Amino acid sequence: MIRPPASPSAAVASAAPTPGRAAGGNPANRYDRLTVAPEEDGWDPGEAPPLRTETRIERPRAAITRNSSPDLPFDRSVNPYRGCEHGCIYCFARPSHAWLGLSPGLDFESRLIARPEAPRLLAEELSRRGYRPATLAIGTNTDPYQPIERTHRVMRGLLEVLRDFRHPVAVVTKGALIERDLDLLAELAELELVRVGISMTTLDRDLSRRMEPRAPAPARRLQTIERLAAAGVPVRVMVAPVIPGLTDPELEAILARAREAGAQAASWIMLRLPLEVEPLFRDWLAEHYPDRAGRVMARLCEMHGGAAYRSGWNRRMRGEGPYADMIAQRFRLATARLGLAVAQPDLSAELFRVPPRAGDQLSLF
């Protein structure tokens, strides 16, 4: 049956729970004029086949994405992948899959895009005569160390380029696969060219499995912090997102455990529900935590003027009002007590150089 697409705030077309996936279905792509919806025909379809991950290859025209957002601490980033197999139900990047003609729901978790040409393009862009170095962010949209990185190795290629150019980089991930690249990260750390943020949402293994079905378990992420710190890589814990009425009681415990593991700094971000993320998250709450769903959404609406989310600069990451202020105060007190209320060191741009390539004429001086 063909019908006009639902709006981002409409109910998600539900499906039977899919093992290893967080979303309950595929909401309509907001850019499509028509959409296909299932219709009962009286026949028993039987058990649905497993939803397997598929990866397509994209050959981008450029590697570096620029932004001028006043509430972001970086002006350039690189995304090795589109979509994310970790499948976090709360991921604010889900709506970006609609740009590809795909759904922010199960498609975002299972129909992924790899960009194997990104390291070569990055090297070309860094080599341009007018390029001026500044910290490059990786992991700001989807996780560079999601499971398909094990096969495609795009992130490792990017780190190799950044090491050769002695270019500063800030990495955000919840993937334990980052430990594979400790050799490169340690080299960059010796030159003060890297810092890493590890995202921690909860210490509850069961909650994490439901909410972040293919991400490493909380204990495994703490181990990753420990191994990064032991290798001399500056690492901060990112309590992100804080989910009111669900994960907020764990704020101090997460910070304490991360400090024990070796985190040197900390940050936090409140849950954000842009566009299709809101109905996906509402459905997930109703499925897994129906007794808390009303309280969670009421708190979010308190912080966003009655809406589940508002995207205004300098407010979208934290919200406003008494509850947001209380979380901020708890964070300040806990980080001060634990010695985490420090900024990570600035990364150096002074060592940047374009490495010689085969066939280049060497300087005589």
Short mmCIF file of N, CA, C and O in Angstrom, two decimals, residues 187-316:
data_model
loop_
_atom_site.label_atom_id
_atom_site.label_comp_id
_atom_site.label_asym_id
_atom_site.label_seq_id
_atom_site.Cartn_x
_atom_site.Cartn_y
_atom_site.Cartn_z
N GLU A 187 52.14 7.41 19.18
CA GLU A 187 53.05 8.29 18.43
C GLU A 187 52.52 9.71 18.41
O GLU A 187 53.28 10.68 18.63
N LEU A 188 51.24 9.86 18.12
CA LEU A 188 50.63 11.19 18.08
C LEU A 188 50.63 11.84 19.46
O LEU A 188 50.86 13.04 19.59
N ALA A 189 50.40 11.04 20.49
CA ALA A 189 50.36 11.58 21.85
C ALA A 189 51.72 12.12 22.28
O ALA A 189 51.80 13.14 22.98
N GLU A 190 52.78 11.47 21.88
CA GLU A 190 54.13 11.94 22.23
C GLU A 190 54.39 13.33 21.67
O GLU A 190 55.15 14.12 22.24
N LEU A 191 53.75 13.65 20.56
CA LEU A 191 53.91 14.96 19.92
C LEU A 191 52.79 15.93 20.31
O LEU A 191 52.70 17.02 19.73
N GLU A 192 51.95 15.54 21.26
CA GLU A 192 50.81 16.36 21.70
C GLU A 192 49.87 16.67 20.53
O GLU A 192 49.43 17.80 20.34
N LEU A 193 49.56 15.62 19.78
CA LEU A 193 48.74 15.78 18.59
C LEU A 193 47.41 15.03 18.65
O LEU A 193 46.68 15.02 17.66
N VAL A 194 47.08 14.42 19.79
CA VAL A 194 45.84 13.65 19.86
C VAL A 194 45.23 13.72 21.25
O VAL A 194 45.95 13.84 22.26
N ARG A 195 43.91 13.67 21.29
CA ARG A 195 43.17 13.41 22.52
C ARG A 195 41.95 12.58 22.14
O ARG A 195 41.45 12.66 21.01
N VAL A 196 41.47 11.78 23.09
CA VAL A 196 40.38 10.83 22.83
C VAL A 196 39.29 11.02 23.86
O VAL A 196 39.56 11.20 25.05
N GLY A 197 38.04 10.98 23.42
CA GLY A 197 36.89 10.97 24.31
C GLY A 197 36.17 9.63 24.20
O GLY A 197 35.88 9.17 23.09
N ILE A 198 35.94 8.98 25.34
CA ILE A 198 35.21 7.72 25.37
C ILE A 198 33.81 7.98 25.94
O ILE A 198 33.67 8.48 27.05
N SER A 199 32.80 7.63 25.17
CA SER A 199 31.41 7.88 25.57
C SER A 199 30.90 6.79 26.51
O SER A 199 30.99 5.61 26.20
N MET A 200 30.37 7.21 27.65
CA MET A 200 29.78 6.31 28.64
C MET A 200 28.38 6.81 28.97
O MET A 200 28.22 7.96 29.39
N THR A 201 27.38 5.97 28.78
CA THR A 201 26.01 6.36 29.04
C THR A 201 25.47 5.76 30.34
O THR A 201 24.69 6.39 31.05
N THR A 202 25.92 4.56 30.64
CA THR A 202 25.43 3.83 31.81
C THR A 202 26.48 2.82 32.23
O THR A 202 27.34 2.42 31.43
N LEU A 203 26.39 2.37 33.49
CA LEU A 203 27.20 1.25 33.97
C LEU A 203 26.40 -0.04 34.03
O LEU A 203 26.94 -1.10 34.33
N ASP A 204 25.11 0.07 33.71
CA ASP A 204 24.19 -1.06 33.77
C ASP A 204 24.30 -1.85 32.46
O ASP A 204 23.90 -1.38 31.40
N ARG A 205 24.80 -3.06 32.55
CA ARG A 205 25.02 -3.87 31.35
C ARG A 205 23.72 -4.15 30.60
O ARG A 205 23.68 -4.11 29.37
N ASP A 206 22.64 -4.45 31.34
CA ASP A 206 21.38 -4.78 30.69
C ASP A 206 20.80 -3.56 29.98
O ASP A 206 20.34 -3.65 28.83
N LEU A 207 20.82 -2.41 30.62
CA LEU A 207 20.34 -1.19 30.00
C LEU A 207 21.16 -0.86 28.75
O LEU A 207 20.61 -0.49 27.71
N SER A 208 22.47 -1.00 28.85
CA SER A 208 23.33 -0.73 27.70
C SER A 208 23.00 -1.67 26.55
O SER A 208 22.94 -1.25 25.39
N ARG A 209 22.79 -2.95 26.84
CA ARG A 209 22.49 -3.91 25.77
C ARG A 209 21.20 -3.54 25.04
O ARG A 209 21.11 -3.69 23.82
N ARG A 210 20.21 -3.05 25.77
CA ARG A 210 18.94 -2.66 25.13
C ARG A 210 19.08 -1.35 24.35
O ARG A 210 18.47 -1.18 23.29
N MET A 211 19.86 -0.44 24.88
CA MET A 211 19.92 0.93 24.36
C MET A 211 21.01 1.11 23.30
O MET A 211 20.87 1.90 22.38
N GLU A 212 22.10 0.36 23.44
CA GLU A 212 23.27 0.45 22.54
C GLU A 212 23.67 -0.97 22.15
O GLU A 212 24.72 -1.47 22.53
N PRO A 213 22.82 -1.68 21.38
CA PRO A 213 22.90 -3.14 21.29
C PRO A 213 24.21 -3.69 20.73
O PRO A 213 24.59 -4.81 21.08
N ARG A 214 24.92 -2.95 19.89
CA ARG A 214 26.15 -3.50 19.31
C ARG A 214 27.39 -2.70 19.70
O ARG A 214 28.44 -2.84 19.08
N ALA A 215 27.26 -1.89 20.73
CA ALA A 215 28.40 -1.17 21.28
C ALA A 215 29.03 -2.02 22.38
O ALA A 215 28.38 -2.88 22.97
N PRO A 216 30.31 -1.80 22.67
CA PRO A 216 30.94 -2.54 23.77
C PRO A 216 30.22 -2.30 25.09
O PRO A 216 29.68 -1.22 25.34
N ALA A 217 30.22 -3.31 25.95
CA ALA A 217 29.59 -3.20 27.26
C ALA A 217 30.30 -2.14 28.09
O ALA A 217 31.47 -1.81 27.84
N PRO A 218 29.62 -1.58 29.09
CA PRO A 218 30.24 -0.53 29.91
C PRO A 218 31.59 -0.91 30.49
O PRO A 218 32.54 -0.12 30.47
N ALA A 219 31.72 -2.13 31.04
CA ALA A 219 33.00 -2.55 31.63
C ALA A 219 34.10 -2.58 30.58
O ALA A 219 35.26 -2.27 30.87
N ARG A 220 33.74 -2.93 29.36
CA ARG A 220 34.74 -2.97 28.28
C ARG A 220 35.20 -1.56 27.92
O ARG A 220 36.38 -1.34 27.60
N ARG A 221 34.31 -0.59 27.97
CA ARG A 221 34.71 0.79 27.68
C ARG A 221 35.63 1.34 28.77
O ARG A 221 36.57 2.08 28.48
N LEU A 222 35.36 0.98 30.00
CA LEU A 222 36.27 1.38 31.08
C LEU A 222 37.66 0.79 30.88
O LEU A 222 38.67 1.44 31.14
N GLN A 223 37.70 -0.43 30.39
CA GLN A 223 38.98 -1.06 30.10
C GLN A 223 39.70 -0.32 28.98
O GLN A 223 40.93 -0.17 29.00
N THR A 224 38.95 0.16 28.01
CA THR A 224 39.55 0.93 26.92
C THR A 224 40.15 2.23 27.44
O THR A 224 41.25 2.62 27.04
N ILE A 225 39.44 2.90 28.35
CA ILE A 225 40.01 4.10 28.97
C ILE A 225 41.33 3.76 29.66
O ILE A 225 42.34 4.48 29.52
N GLU A 226 41.35 2.66 30.38
CA GLU A 226 42.55 2.24 31.09
C GLU A 226 43.72 2.01 30.13
O GLU A 226 44.85 2.43 30.39
N ARG A 227 43.45 1.35 29.01
CA ARG A 227 44.53 1.03 28.07
C ARG A 227 45.02 2.26 27.32
O ARG A 227 46.21 2.38 27.02
N LEU A 228 44.12 3.17 27.01
CA LEU A 228 44.54 4.42 26.38
C LEU A 228 45.43 5.22 27.33
O LEU A 228 46.48 5.72 26.95
N ALA A 229 44.99 5.33 28.58
CA ALA A 229 45.76 6.09 29.56
C ALA A 229 47.13 5.47 29.78
O ALA A 229 48.14 6.17 29.90
N ALA A 230 47.19 4.13 29.83
CA ALA A 230 48.47 3.45 30.03
C ALA A 230 49.43 3.69 28.87
O ALA A 230 50.65 3.67 29.06
N ALA A 231 48.88 3.93 27.68
CA ALA A 231 49.71 4.20 26.51
C ALA A 231 50.11 5.66 26.39
O ALA A 231 50.77 6.05 25.43
N GLY A 232 49.68 6.48 27.35
CA GLY A 232 50.04 7.90 27.33
C GLY A 232 49.14 8.76 26.48
O GLY A 232 49.48 9.90 26.17
N VAL A 233 47.96 8.24 26.12
CA VAL A 233 47.02 8.99 25.29
C VAL A 233 46.07 9.77 26.20
O VAL A 233 45.39 9.17 27.04
N PRO A 234 45.98 11.10 26.08
CA PRO A 234 45.04 11.87 26.90
C PRO A 234 43.60 11.43 26.61
O PRO A 234 43.17 11.42 25.46
N VAL A 235 42.86 11.07 27.66
CA VAL A 235 41.52 10.53 27.46
C VAL A 235 40.56 11.17 28.45
O VAL A 235 40.89 11.37 29.62
N ARG A 236 39.38 11.51 27.97
CA ARG A 236 38.32 12.03 28.84
C ARG A 236 37.12 11.12 28.74
O ARG A 236 36.90 10.44 27.72
N VAL A 237 36.33 11.08 29.79
CA VAL A 237 35.08 10.36 29.76
C VAL A 237 33.98 11.34 29.37
O VAL A 237 33.93 12.46 29.88
N MET A 238 33.12 10.93 28.47
CA MET A 238 32.00 11.75 28.02
C MET A 238 30.72 11.09 28.52
O MET A 238 30.34 10.03 28.03
N VAL A 239 30.09 11.68 29.51
CA VAL A 239 28.82 11.16 30.02
C VAL A 239 27.76 11.68 29.07
O VAL A 239 27.20 12.76 29.25
N ALA A 240 27.50 10.88 28.04
CA ALA A 240 26.69 11.39 26.94
C ALA A 240 25.97 10.24 26.22
O ALA A 240 26.62 9.28 25.82
N PRO A 241 24.64 10.38 26.08
CA PRO A 241 23.83 11.44 26.67
C PRO A 241 23.36 11.08 28.08
O PRO A 241 23.24 9.91 28.42
N VAL A 242 23.09 12.12 28.86
CA VAL A 242 22.40 11.94 30.14
C VAL A 242 20.90 11.84 29.83
O VAL A 242 20.33 12.74 29.20
N ILE A 243 20.28 10.74 30.23
CA ILE A 243 18.86 10.53 29.96
C ILE A 243 18.09 10.72 31.25
O ILE A 243 18.22 9.92 32.19
N PRO A 244 17.30 11.78 31.36
CA PRO A 244 16.59 12.06 32.62
C PRO A 244 15.62 10.95 32.97
O PRO A 244 14.91 10.43 32.12
N GLY A 245 15.63 10.55 34.24
CA GLY A 245 14.73 9.51 34.69
C GLY A 245 15.16 8.11 34.32
O GLY A 245 14.47 7.14 34.64
N LEU A 246 16.30 7.98 33.66
CA LEU A 246 16.77 6.65 33.25
C LEU A 246 18.24 6.44 33.61
O LEU A 246 18.58 5.50 34.31
N THR A 247 19.12 7.32 33.16
CA THR A 247 20.55 7.16 33.45
C THR A 247 21.10 8.24 34.37
O THR A 247 22.23 8.12 34.83
N ASP A 248 20.34 9.32 34.61
CA ASP A 248 20.89 10.43 35.39
C ASP A 248 21.32 10.05 36.81
O ASP A 248 22.27 10.64 37.33
N PRO A 249 20.71 9.04 37.48
CA PRO A 249 21.22 8.69 38.82
C PRO A 249 22.65 8.17 38.80
O PRO A 249 23.32 8.16 39.84
N GLU A 250 23.15 7.75 37.65
CA GLU A 250 24.48 7.16 37.56
C GLU A 250 25.59 8.17 37.31
O GLU A 250 26.76 7.78 37.21
N LEU A 251 25.27 9.44 37.20
CA LEU A 251 26.25 10.44 36.79
C LEU A 251 27.54 10.35 37.61
O LEU A 251 28.65 10.23 37.07
N GLU A 252 27.42 10.45 38.92
CA GLU A 252 28.61 10.44 39.78
C GLU A 252 29.35 9.11 39.72
O GLU A 252 30.60 9.08 39.74
N ALA A 253 28.62 8.00 39.64
CA ALA A 253 29.26 6.69 39.60
C ALA A 253 30.06 6.50 38.31
O ALA A 253 31.16 5.95 38.33
N ILE A 254 29.51 6.97 37.19
CA ILE A 254 30.23 6.87 35.92
C ILE A 254 31.53 7.66 36.00
O ILE A 254 32.61 7.18 35.59
N LEU A 255 31.46 8.88 36.51
CA LEU A 255 32.65 9.71 36.62
C LEU A 255 33.70 9.06 37.52
O LEU A 255 34.90 9.06 37.21
N ALA A 256 33.26 8.49 38.64
CA ALA A 256 34.20 7.86 39.57
C ALA A 256 34.88 6.66 38.95
O ALA A 256 36.11 6.48 39.08
N ARG A 257 34.12 5.81 38.27
CA ARG A 257 34.71 4.62 37.65
C ARG A 257 35.67 5.00 36.53
O ARG A 257 36.71 4.37 36.35
N ALA A 258 35.31 6.01 35.76
CA ALA A 258 36.19 6.45 34.68
C ALA A 258 37.49 7.04 35.24
O ALA A 258 38.56 6.82 34.67
N ARG A 259 37.38 7.77 36.35
CA ARG A 259 38.58 8.32 36.97
C ARG A 259 39.50 7.20 37.45
O ARG A 259 40.72 7.27 37.28
N GLU A 260 38.93 6.17 38.05
CA GLU A 260 39.72 5.02 38.48
C GLU A 260 40.43 4.35 37.30
O GLU A 260 41.54 3.84 37.45
N ALA A 261 39.76 4.36 36.14
CA ALA A 261 40.34 3.72 34.96
C ALA A 261 41.45 4.55 34.33
O ALA A 261 42.23 4.03 33.52
N GLY A 262 41.51 5.86 34.65
CA GLY A 262 42.59 6.68 34.11
C GLY A 262 42.15 7.89 33.33
O GLY A 262 42.99 8.60 32.76
N ALA A 263 40.83 8.17 33.28
CA ALA A 263 40.37 9.38 32.57
C ALA A 263 40.95 10.61 33.26
O ALA A 263 41.02 10.69 34.49
N GLN A 264 41.34 11.59 32.45
CA GLN A 264 41.96 12.81 32.96
C GLN A 264 40.99 13.98 32.99
O GLN A 264 41.25 14.99 33.65
N ALA A 265 39.90 13.90 32.24
CA ALA A 265 38.94 14.99 32.14
C ALA A 265 37.56 14.39 31.87
O ALA A 265 37.43 13.18 31.67
N ALA A 266 36.54 15.24 31.87
CA ALA A 266 35.17 14.75 31.68
C ALA A 266 34.31 15.82 31.03
O ALA A 266 34.61 17.02 31.10
N SER A 267 33.24 15.38 30.38
CA SER A 267 32.25 16.28 29.80
C SER A 267 30.90 15.59 29.85
O SER A 267 30.82 14.39 30.11
N TRP A 268 29.82 16.33 29.59
CA TRP A 268 28.50 15.71 29.56
C TRP A 268 27.61 16.41 28.56
O TRP A 268 27.81 17.59 28.24
N ILE A 269 26.63 15.69 28.04
CA ILE A 269 25.64 16.23 27.10
C ILE A 269 24.29 15.62 27.45
O ILE A 269 24.19 14.42 27.73
N MET A 270 23.26 16.44 27.44
CA MET A 270 21.90 15.96 27.69
C MET A 270 21.36 15.26 26.43
O MET A 270 21.79 15.55 25.30
N LEU A 271 20.44 14.36 26.63
CA LEU A 271 19.80 13.66 25.52
C LEU A 271 19.20 14.65 24.53
O LEU A 271 18.52 15.59 24.91
N ARG A 272 19.46 14.41 23.23
CA ARG A 272 18.90 15.22 22.15
C ARG A 272 18.04 14.34 21.26
O ARG A 272 18.46 13.25 20.87
N LEU A 273 16.84 14.83 20.90
CA LEU A 273 15.92 14.03 20.10
C LEU A 273 15.46 14.79 18.85
O LEU A 273 14.28 15.11 18.69
N PRO A 274 16.36 15.07 17.92
CA PRO A 274 15.96 15.80 16.72
C PRO A 274 15.17 14.93 15.74
O PRO A 274 15.42 13.73 15.61
N LEU A 275 14.20 15.54 15.07
CA LEU A 275 13.48 14.92 13.96
C LEU A 275 13.03 13.49 14.27
O LEU A 275 12.33 13.26 15.23
N GLU A 276 13.46 12.52 13.45
CA GLU A 276 12.96 11.15 13.62
C GLU A 276 13.44 10.46 14.89
O GLU A 276 12.90 9.40 15.25
N VAL A 277 14.44 11.01 15.56
CA VAL A 277 14.92 10.35 16.77
C VAL A 277 13.85 10.35 17.86
O VAL A 277 13.75 9.40 18.64
N GLU A 278 13.04 11.39 17.92
CA GLU A 278 12.01 11.46 18.96
C GLU A 278 11.03 10.29 18.89
O GLU A 278 10.85 9.58 19.90
N PRO A 279 10.36 10.04 17.75
CA PRO A 279 9.43 8.90 17.75
C PRO A 279 10.13 7.56 17.92
O PRO A 279 9.56 6.65 18.54
N LEU A 280 11.33 7.42 17.40
CA LEU A 280 12.07 6.18 17.61
C LEU A 280 12.34 5.95 19.10
O LEU A 280 12.15 4.84 19.62
N PHE A 281 12.77 7.01 19.78
CA PHE A 281 13.08 6.88 21.20
C PHE A 281 11.81 6.65 22.03
O PHE A 281 11.81 5.86 22.97
N ARG A 282 10.73 7.35 21.67
CA ARG A 282 9.46 7.14 22.39
C ARG A 282 9.01 5.69 22.27
O ARG A 282 8.57 5.07 23.25
N ASP A 283 9.10 5.11 21.07
CA ASP A 283 8.70 3.71 20.88
C ASP A 283 9.59 2.78 21.69
O ASP A 283 9.12 1.80 22.27
N TRP A 284 10.89 3.08 21.70
CA TRP A 284 11.83 2.25 22.46
C TRP A 284 11.50 2.29 23.96
O TRP A 284 11.50 1.26 24.64
N LEU A 285 11.23 3.48 24.47
CA LEU A 285 10.86 3.62 25.88
C LEU A 285 9.59 2.81 26.19
O LEU A 285 9.52 2.11 27.21
N ALA A 286 8.59 2.93 25.34
CA ALA A 286 7.34 2.22 25.58
C ALA A 286 7.54 0.71 25.57
O ALA A 286 6.88 -0.02 26.31
N GLU A 287 8.47 0.25 24.75
CA GLU A 287 8.74 -1.19 24.65
C GLU A 287 9.52 -1.70 25.85
O GLU A 287 9.21 -2.76 26.41
N HIS A 288 10.55 -0.97 26.28
CA HIS A 288 11.48 -1.49 27.29
C HIS A 288 11.25 -0.93 28.69
O HIS A 288 11.51 -1.63 29.68
N TYR A 289 10.80 0.31 28.81
CA TYR A 289 10.63 0.94 30.13
C TYR A 289 9.32 1.72 30.19
O TYR A 289 9.31 2.92 30.41
N PRO A 290 8.18 1.03 30.01
CA PRO A 290 6.89 1.74 30.00
C PRO A 290 6.58 2.46 31.30
O PRO A 290 5.88 3.48 31.28
N ASP A 291 7.12 1.96 32.42
CA ASP A 291 6.84 2.60 33.70
C ASP A 291 7.58 3.93 33.87
O ASP A 291 7.20 4.75 34.71
N ARG A 292 8.61 4.16 33.07
CA ARG A 292 9.40 5.40 33.20
C ARG A 292 9.19 6.35 32.03
O ARG A 292 9.70 7.48 32.05
N ALA A 293 8.52 5.90 30.98
CA ALA A 293 8.44 6.68 29.75
C ALA A 293 7.87 8.07 29.98
O ALA A 293 8.41 9.08 29.48
N GLY A 294 6.78 8.17 30.73
CA GLY A 294 6.17 9.47 30.96
C GLY A 294 7.10 10.43 31.68
O GLY A 294 7.18 11.61 31.33
N ARG A 295 7.81 9.92 32.70
CA ARG A 295 8.70 10.77 33.46
C ARG A 295 9.88 11.25 32.61
O ARG A 295 10.27 12.42 32.68
N VAL A 296 10.44 10.36 31.80
CA VAL A 296 11.58 10.73 30.95
C VAL A 296 11.18 11.84 30.00
O VAL A 296 11.87 12.87 29.89
N MET A 297 10.06 11.68 29.30
CA MET A 297 9.65 12.66 28.31
C MET A 297 9.22 13.97 28.98
O MET A 297 9.46 15.06 28.43
N ALA A 298 8.62 13.90 30.16
CA ALA A 298 8.22 15.12 30.86
C ALA A 298 9.44 15.95 31.23
O ALA A 298 9.44 17.19 31.09
N ARG A 299 10.49 15.31 31.69
CA ARG A 299 11.72 16.02 32.03
C ARG A 299 12.33 16.69 30.79
O ARG A 299 12.79 17.84 30.86
N LEU A 300 12.35 15.97 29.69
CA LEU A 300 12.90 16.55 28.46
C LEU A 300 12.10 17.77 28.03
O LEU A 300 12.67 18.80 27.64
N CYS A 301 10.79 17.67 28.10
CA CYS A 301 9.95 18.80 27.70
C CYS A 301 10.13 20.00 28.63
O CYS A 301 10.05 21.15 28.18
N GLU A 302 10.38 19.75 29.90
CA GLU A 302 10.66 20.84 30.84
C GLU A 302 11.88 21.65 30.40
O GLU A 302 11.94 22.86 30.58
N MET A 303 12.87 20.96 29.83
CA MET A 303 14.13 21.61 29.47
C MET A 303 14.11 22.28 28.11
O MET A 303 15.04 22.99 27.75
N HIS A 304 13.04 22.01 27.33
CA HIS A 304 12.99 22.55 25.96
C HIS A 304 11.69 23.30 25.70
O HIS A 304 11.14 23.25 24.59
N GLY A 305 11.20 23.99 26.70
CA GLY A 305 10.04 24.85 26.51
C GLY A 305 8.78 24.13 26.09
O GLY A 305 7.97 24.68 25.33
N GLY A 306 8.59 22.90 26.54
CA GLY A 306 7.40 22.13 26.21
C GLY A 306 7.57 21.17 25.07
O GLY A 306 6.73 20.29 24.86
N ALA A 307 8.65 21.31 24.31
CA ALA A 307 8.94 20.38 23.21
C ALA A 307 9.95 19.34 23.68
O ALA A 307 10.70 19.57 24.64
N ALA A 308 10.02 18.21 22.99
CA ALA A 308 10.99 17.19 23.35
C ALA A 308 12.42 17.63 23.03
O ALA A 308 13.37 17.15 23.64
N TYR A 309 12.53 18.57 22.08
CA TYR A 309 13.88 19.04 21.71
C TYR A 309 13.77 20.38 21.00
O TYR A 309 12.86 20.59 20.20
N ARG A 310 14.71 21.26 21.32
CA ARG A 310 14.88 22.52 20.58
C ARG A 310 16.34 22.64 20.21
O ARG A 310 17.23 22.34 21.01
N SER A 311 16.61 23.10 18.99
CA SER A 311 17.96 23.04 18.44
C SER A 311 18.71 24.37 18.52
O SER A 311 19.69 24.55 17.80
N GLY A 312 18.31 25.27 19.39
CA GLY A 312 18.98 26.57 19.48
C GLY A 312 20.43 26.44 19.91
O GLY A 312 20.78 25.60 20.74
N TRP A 313 21.29 27.31 19.33
CA TRP A 313 22.70 27.31 19.70
C TRP A 313 22.86 27.49 21.21
O TRP A 313 22.13 28.23 21.85
N ASN A 314 23.86 26.81 21.75
CA ASN A 314 24.28 26.93 23.15
C ASN A 314 23.23 26.42 24.14
O ASN A 314 23.44 26.53 25.34
N ARG A 315 22.12 25.89 23.66
CA ARG A 315 21.12 25.30 24.54
C ARG A 315 20.82 23.85 24.18
O ARG A 315 20.34 23.10 25.02
N ARG A 316 21.07 23.48 22.93
CA ARG A 316 20.67 22.15 22.45
C ARG A 316 21.39 21.02 23.18
O ARG A 316 20.85 19.92 23.33
#
